[in-house]
Short mmCIF file of C-alpha atoms in Angstrom, two decimals:
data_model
loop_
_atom_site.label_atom_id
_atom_site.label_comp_id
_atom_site.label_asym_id
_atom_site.label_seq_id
_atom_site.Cartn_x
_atom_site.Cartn_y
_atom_site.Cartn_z
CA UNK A 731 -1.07 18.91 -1.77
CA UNK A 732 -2.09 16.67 0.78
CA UNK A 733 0.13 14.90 3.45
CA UNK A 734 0.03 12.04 5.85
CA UNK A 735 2.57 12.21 8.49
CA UNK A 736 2.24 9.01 11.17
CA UNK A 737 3.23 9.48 15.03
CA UNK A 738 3.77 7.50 17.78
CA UNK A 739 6.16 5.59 20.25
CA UNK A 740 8.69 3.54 18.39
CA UNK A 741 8.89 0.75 20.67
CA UNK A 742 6.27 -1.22 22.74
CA UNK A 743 6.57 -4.17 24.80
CA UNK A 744 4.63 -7.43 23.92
CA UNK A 745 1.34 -8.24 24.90
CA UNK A 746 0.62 -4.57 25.57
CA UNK A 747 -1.17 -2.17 22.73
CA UNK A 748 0.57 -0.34 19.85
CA UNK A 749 -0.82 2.90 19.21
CA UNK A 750 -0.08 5.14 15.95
CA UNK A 751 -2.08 8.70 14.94
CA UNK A 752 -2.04 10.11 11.21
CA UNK A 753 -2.61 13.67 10.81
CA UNK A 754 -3.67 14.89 7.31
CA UNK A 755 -2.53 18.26 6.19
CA UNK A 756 -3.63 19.85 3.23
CA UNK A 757 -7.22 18.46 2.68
CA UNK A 758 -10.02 17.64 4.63
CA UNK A 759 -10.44 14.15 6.34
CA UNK A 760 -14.23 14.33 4.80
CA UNK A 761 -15.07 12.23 2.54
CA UNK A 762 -12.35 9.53 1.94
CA UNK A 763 -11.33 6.00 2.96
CA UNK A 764 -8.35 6.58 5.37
CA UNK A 765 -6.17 3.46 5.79
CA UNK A 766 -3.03 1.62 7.34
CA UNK A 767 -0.85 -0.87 6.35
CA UNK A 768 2.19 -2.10 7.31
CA UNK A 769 5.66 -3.68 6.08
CA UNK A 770 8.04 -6.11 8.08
CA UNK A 771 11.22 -5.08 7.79
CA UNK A 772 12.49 -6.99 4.83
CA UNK A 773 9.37 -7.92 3.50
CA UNK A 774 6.11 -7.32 1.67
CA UNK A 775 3.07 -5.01 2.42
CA UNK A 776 -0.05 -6.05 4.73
CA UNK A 777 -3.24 -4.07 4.62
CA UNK A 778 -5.01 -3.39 7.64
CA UNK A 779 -7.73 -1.81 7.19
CA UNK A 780 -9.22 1.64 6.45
CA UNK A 781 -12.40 4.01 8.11
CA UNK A 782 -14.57 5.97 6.20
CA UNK A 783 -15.04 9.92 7.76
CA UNK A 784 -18.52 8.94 8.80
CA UNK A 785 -17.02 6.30 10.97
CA UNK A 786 -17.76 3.06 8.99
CA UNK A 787 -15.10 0.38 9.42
CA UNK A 788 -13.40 -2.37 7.30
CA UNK A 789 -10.43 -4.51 8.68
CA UNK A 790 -8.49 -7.46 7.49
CA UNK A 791 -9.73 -10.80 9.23
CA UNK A 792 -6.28 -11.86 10.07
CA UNK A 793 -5.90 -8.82 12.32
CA UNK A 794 -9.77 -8.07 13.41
CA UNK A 795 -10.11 -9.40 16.27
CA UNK A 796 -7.25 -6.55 17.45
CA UNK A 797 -7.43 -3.56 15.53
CA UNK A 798 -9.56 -0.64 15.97
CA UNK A 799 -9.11 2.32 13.49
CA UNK A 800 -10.70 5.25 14.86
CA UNK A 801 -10.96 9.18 13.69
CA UNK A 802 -10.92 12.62 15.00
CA UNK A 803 -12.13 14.98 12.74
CA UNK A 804 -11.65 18.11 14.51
CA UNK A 805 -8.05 17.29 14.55
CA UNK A 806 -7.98 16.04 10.28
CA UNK A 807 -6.24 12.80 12.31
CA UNK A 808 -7.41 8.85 12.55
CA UNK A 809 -6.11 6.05 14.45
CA UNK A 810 -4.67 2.56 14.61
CA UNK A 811 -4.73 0.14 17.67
CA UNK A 812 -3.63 -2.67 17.88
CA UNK A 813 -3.99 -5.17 20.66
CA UNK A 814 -2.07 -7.86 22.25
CA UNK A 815 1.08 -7.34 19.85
CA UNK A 816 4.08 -9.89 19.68
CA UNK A 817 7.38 -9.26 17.72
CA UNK A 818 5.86 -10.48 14.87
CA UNK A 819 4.10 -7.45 14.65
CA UNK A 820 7.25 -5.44 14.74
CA UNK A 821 7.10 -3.31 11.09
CA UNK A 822 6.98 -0.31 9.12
CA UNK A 823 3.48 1.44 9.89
CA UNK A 824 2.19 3.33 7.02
CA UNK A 825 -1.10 5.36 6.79
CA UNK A 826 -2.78 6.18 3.23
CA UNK A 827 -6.07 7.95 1.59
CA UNK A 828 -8.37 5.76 -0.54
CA UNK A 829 -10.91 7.56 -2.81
CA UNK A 830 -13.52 4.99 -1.90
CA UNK A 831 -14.05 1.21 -0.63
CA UNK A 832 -12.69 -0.09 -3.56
CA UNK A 833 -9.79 2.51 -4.32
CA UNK A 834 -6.30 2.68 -4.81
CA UNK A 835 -3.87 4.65 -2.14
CA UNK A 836 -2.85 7.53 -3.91
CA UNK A 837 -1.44 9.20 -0.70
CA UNK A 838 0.49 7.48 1.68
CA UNK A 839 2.67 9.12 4.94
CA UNK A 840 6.44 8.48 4.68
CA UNK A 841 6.03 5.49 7.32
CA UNK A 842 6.82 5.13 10.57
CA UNK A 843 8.85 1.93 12.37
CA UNK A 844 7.47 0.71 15.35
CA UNK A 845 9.36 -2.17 17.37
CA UNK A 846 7.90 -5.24 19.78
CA UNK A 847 10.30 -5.54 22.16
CA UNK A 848 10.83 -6.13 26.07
CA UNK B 689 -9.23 -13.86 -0.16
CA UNK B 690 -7.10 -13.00 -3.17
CA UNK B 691 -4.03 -14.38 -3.29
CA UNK B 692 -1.84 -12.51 -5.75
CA UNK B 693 1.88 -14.00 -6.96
CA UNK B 694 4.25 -11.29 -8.69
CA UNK B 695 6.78 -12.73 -11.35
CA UNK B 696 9.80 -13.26 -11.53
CA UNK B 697 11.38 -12.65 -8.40
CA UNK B 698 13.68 -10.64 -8.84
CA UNK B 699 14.22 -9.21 -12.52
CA UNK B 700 17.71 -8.23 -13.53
CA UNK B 701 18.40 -6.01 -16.36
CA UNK B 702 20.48 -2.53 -17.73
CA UNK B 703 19.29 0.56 -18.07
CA UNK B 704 17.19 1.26 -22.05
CA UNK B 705 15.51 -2.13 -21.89
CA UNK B 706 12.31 -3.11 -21.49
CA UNK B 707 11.00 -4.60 -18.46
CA UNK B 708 7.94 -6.75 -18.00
CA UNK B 709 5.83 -7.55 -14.63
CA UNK B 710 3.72 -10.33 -14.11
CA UNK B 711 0.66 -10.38 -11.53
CA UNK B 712 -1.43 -13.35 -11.39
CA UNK B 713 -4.46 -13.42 -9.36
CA UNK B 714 -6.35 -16.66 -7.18
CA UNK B 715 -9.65 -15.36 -8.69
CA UNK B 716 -10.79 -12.92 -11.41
CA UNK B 717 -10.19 -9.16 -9.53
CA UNK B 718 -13.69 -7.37 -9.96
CA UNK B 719 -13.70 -4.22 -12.14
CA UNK B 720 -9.86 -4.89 -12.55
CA UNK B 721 -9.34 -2.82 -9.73
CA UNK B 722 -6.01 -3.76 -9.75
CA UNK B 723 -2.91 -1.25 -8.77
CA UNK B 724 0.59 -1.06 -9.00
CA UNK B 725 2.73 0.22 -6.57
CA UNK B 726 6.81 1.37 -6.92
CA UNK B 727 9.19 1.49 -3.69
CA UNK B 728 12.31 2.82 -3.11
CA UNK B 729 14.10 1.82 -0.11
CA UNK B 730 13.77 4.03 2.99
CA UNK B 731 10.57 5.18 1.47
CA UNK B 732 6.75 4.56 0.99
CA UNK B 733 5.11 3.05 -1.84
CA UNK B 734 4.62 5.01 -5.24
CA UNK B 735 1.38 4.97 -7.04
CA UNK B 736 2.11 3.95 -10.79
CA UNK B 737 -1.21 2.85 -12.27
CA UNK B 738 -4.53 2.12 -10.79
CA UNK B 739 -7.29 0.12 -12.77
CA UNK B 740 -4.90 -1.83 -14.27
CA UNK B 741 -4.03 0.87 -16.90
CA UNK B 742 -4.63 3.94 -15.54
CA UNK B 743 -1.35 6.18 -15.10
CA UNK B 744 -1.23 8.34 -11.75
CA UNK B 745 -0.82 12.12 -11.72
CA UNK B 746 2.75 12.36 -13.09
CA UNK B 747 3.77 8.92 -13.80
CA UNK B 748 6.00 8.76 -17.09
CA UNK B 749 4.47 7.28 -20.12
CA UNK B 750 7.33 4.74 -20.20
CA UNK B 751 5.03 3.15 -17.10
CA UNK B 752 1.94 1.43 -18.52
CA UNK B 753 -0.30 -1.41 -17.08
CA UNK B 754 -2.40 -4.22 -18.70
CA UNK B 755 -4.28 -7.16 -18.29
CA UNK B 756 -7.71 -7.95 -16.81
CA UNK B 757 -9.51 -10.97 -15.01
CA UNK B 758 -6.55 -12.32 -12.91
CA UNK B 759 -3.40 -11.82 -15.38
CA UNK B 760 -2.27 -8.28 -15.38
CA UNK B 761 1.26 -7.09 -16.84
CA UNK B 762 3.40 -3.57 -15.66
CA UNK B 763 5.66 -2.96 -18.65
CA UNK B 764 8.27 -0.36 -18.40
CA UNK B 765 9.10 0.44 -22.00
CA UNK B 766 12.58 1.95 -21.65
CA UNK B 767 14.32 1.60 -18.09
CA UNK B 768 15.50 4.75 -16.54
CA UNK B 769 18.19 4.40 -13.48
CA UNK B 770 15.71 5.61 -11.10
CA UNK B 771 13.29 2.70 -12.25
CA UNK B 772 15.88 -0.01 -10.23
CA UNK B 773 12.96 -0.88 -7.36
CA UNK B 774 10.61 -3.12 -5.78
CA UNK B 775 7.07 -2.97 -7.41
CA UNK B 776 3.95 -4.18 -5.78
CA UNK B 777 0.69 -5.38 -7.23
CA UNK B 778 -2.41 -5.31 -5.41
CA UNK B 779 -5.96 -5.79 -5.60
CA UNK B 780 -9.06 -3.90 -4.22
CA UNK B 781 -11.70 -5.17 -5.46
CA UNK B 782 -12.86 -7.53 -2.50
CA UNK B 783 -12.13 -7.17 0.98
CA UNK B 784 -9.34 -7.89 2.48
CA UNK B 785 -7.18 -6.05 0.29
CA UNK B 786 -4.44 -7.89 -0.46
CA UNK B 787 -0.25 -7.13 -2.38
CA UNK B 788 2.09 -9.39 -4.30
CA UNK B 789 4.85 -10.43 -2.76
CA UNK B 790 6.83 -7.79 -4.86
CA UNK B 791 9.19 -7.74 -7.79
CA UNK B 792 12.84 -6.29 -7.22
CA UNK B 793 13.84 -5.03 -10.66
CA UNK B 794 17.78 -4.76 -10.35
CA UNK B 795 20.22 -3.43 -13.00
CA UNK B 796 22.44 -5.68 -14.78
#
C-alpha cells in the first residue's frame, strides 16, 4: 500500500521560501507523476504542479514563476519550493501520485499546514 | 484554463435519499478526464471516480459518475451517514489542472 507522508516547518515568515519534502513508502517513486496541491484553510483545492521521476516538470502559471518541484530518488522523496510567499499562501499542503500527465490522484499524504507569518 | 463551477452550493438532505452533483465545465474536458474527489474534514481528499465514471478501488456502488463534454453529474443513489462531505470535481485533461469550488452535502 503506498503512502505519502509531507514534512516540513509549519511556519515561515513572508517574503522568505516555504519548503515541504514527501516521502513515499511502499512503492517506488519510478515511474509516476508526483504532485502538490494545496487548500486555504476554509476553502477549495489549488493544484500546483507535479514532476515526472525522470525529472520533467509541469506547474500551474499562477504560481510558476515561484515553484520548483524537485526529486530525490535515492530517498523515494520529491520537493516543493516556493518562493517569495505572503499570507496568502498560508494553507494546507498536500502531496499526491498521478498515474500519468493526464491522471487522477489516487494517493494523496494526509496534508500538512504550513503558516505565513512574522 | 478550465474553469469548473460545482452545483448547488451546499446540498442539504437525510440519510436514504438520493443525492445529485453538478459539474459544469468552461470548455469541453478532453477524454472526459474528469474526477471526483470526497473530503472529510481534518482529512485529505478521497478518490471516488476518475474518467467521469470510473469507480476507485473500493468505492461503494451507491457512488457513480456521469456526463461527458463539460456537464458531468456524481449521483449518490442512497445516502449513507458517512456520505455528509465536501466533494470536489476536477479536470485533467489540460494543463493547469484545475477543482470546483466544492459541494458540501449536509444532512437534513
Amino acid at each position: 500500500q503506498v503512502q505519502l507522508q509531507e514534512s516540513g516547518p509549519g511556519l515561515v515568515k513572508p517574503s522568505e521560501t516555504l519548503s515541504l519534502n514527501c516521502t513515499v513508502s511502499g512503492g517506488s517513486i519510478s515511474n509516476y507523476y508526483w504532485s502538490w496541491i494545496r487548500q486555504p484553510p476554509g476553502k477549495g483545492l489549488e493544484w500546483i504542479g507535479y514532476i515526472y521521476y525522470s525529472g520533467s516538470t509541469n506547474y500551474n502559471p499562477s504560481l510558476k514563476s515561484r515553484v520548483t518541484i524537485s526529486l530525490d530518488t535515492s530517498k523515494n522523496q520529491f520537493s516543493l519550493k516556493l518562493s517569495s510567499v505572503t499570507a496568502a499562501d498560508t494553507a494546507v499542503y498536500y502531496c499526491a501520485r498521478q498515474s500519468s500527465y493526464a491522471s487522477h490522484m489516487g494517493y494523496w499524504g494526509q496534508g500538512t499546514l504550513v503558516t505565513v507569518s512574522s | 484554463e478550465i474553469v469548473l463551477t460545482q452545483s448547488p452550493g451546499t446540498l442539504s438532505l437525510s440519510p436514504g435519499e438520493r443525492a445529485t452533483l453538478s459539474c459544469r465545465a468552461s470548455q469541453t474536458i478532453s477524454s472526459n478526464y474528469l474526477a471526483w474527489y470526497q473530503q472529510k474534514p481534518g482529512q485529505a481528499p478521497r478518490l471516488l471516480i476518475y474518467g467521469a465514471s470510473s469507480r476507485a478501488t473500493g468505492i461503494p456502488d451507491r457512488f457513480s459518475g456521469s456526463g461527458s463534454g463539460t456537464d458531468f453529474t456524481l449521483t449518490i443513489s442512497r445516502l449513507e451517514p458517512e456520505d455528509f462531505a465536501v466533494y470536489y470535481c476536477q479536470q485533467y485533461g489540460s494543463s493547469p489542472h484545475t477543482f470546483g469550488q466544492g459541494t458540501k452535502l449536509e444532512i437534513k
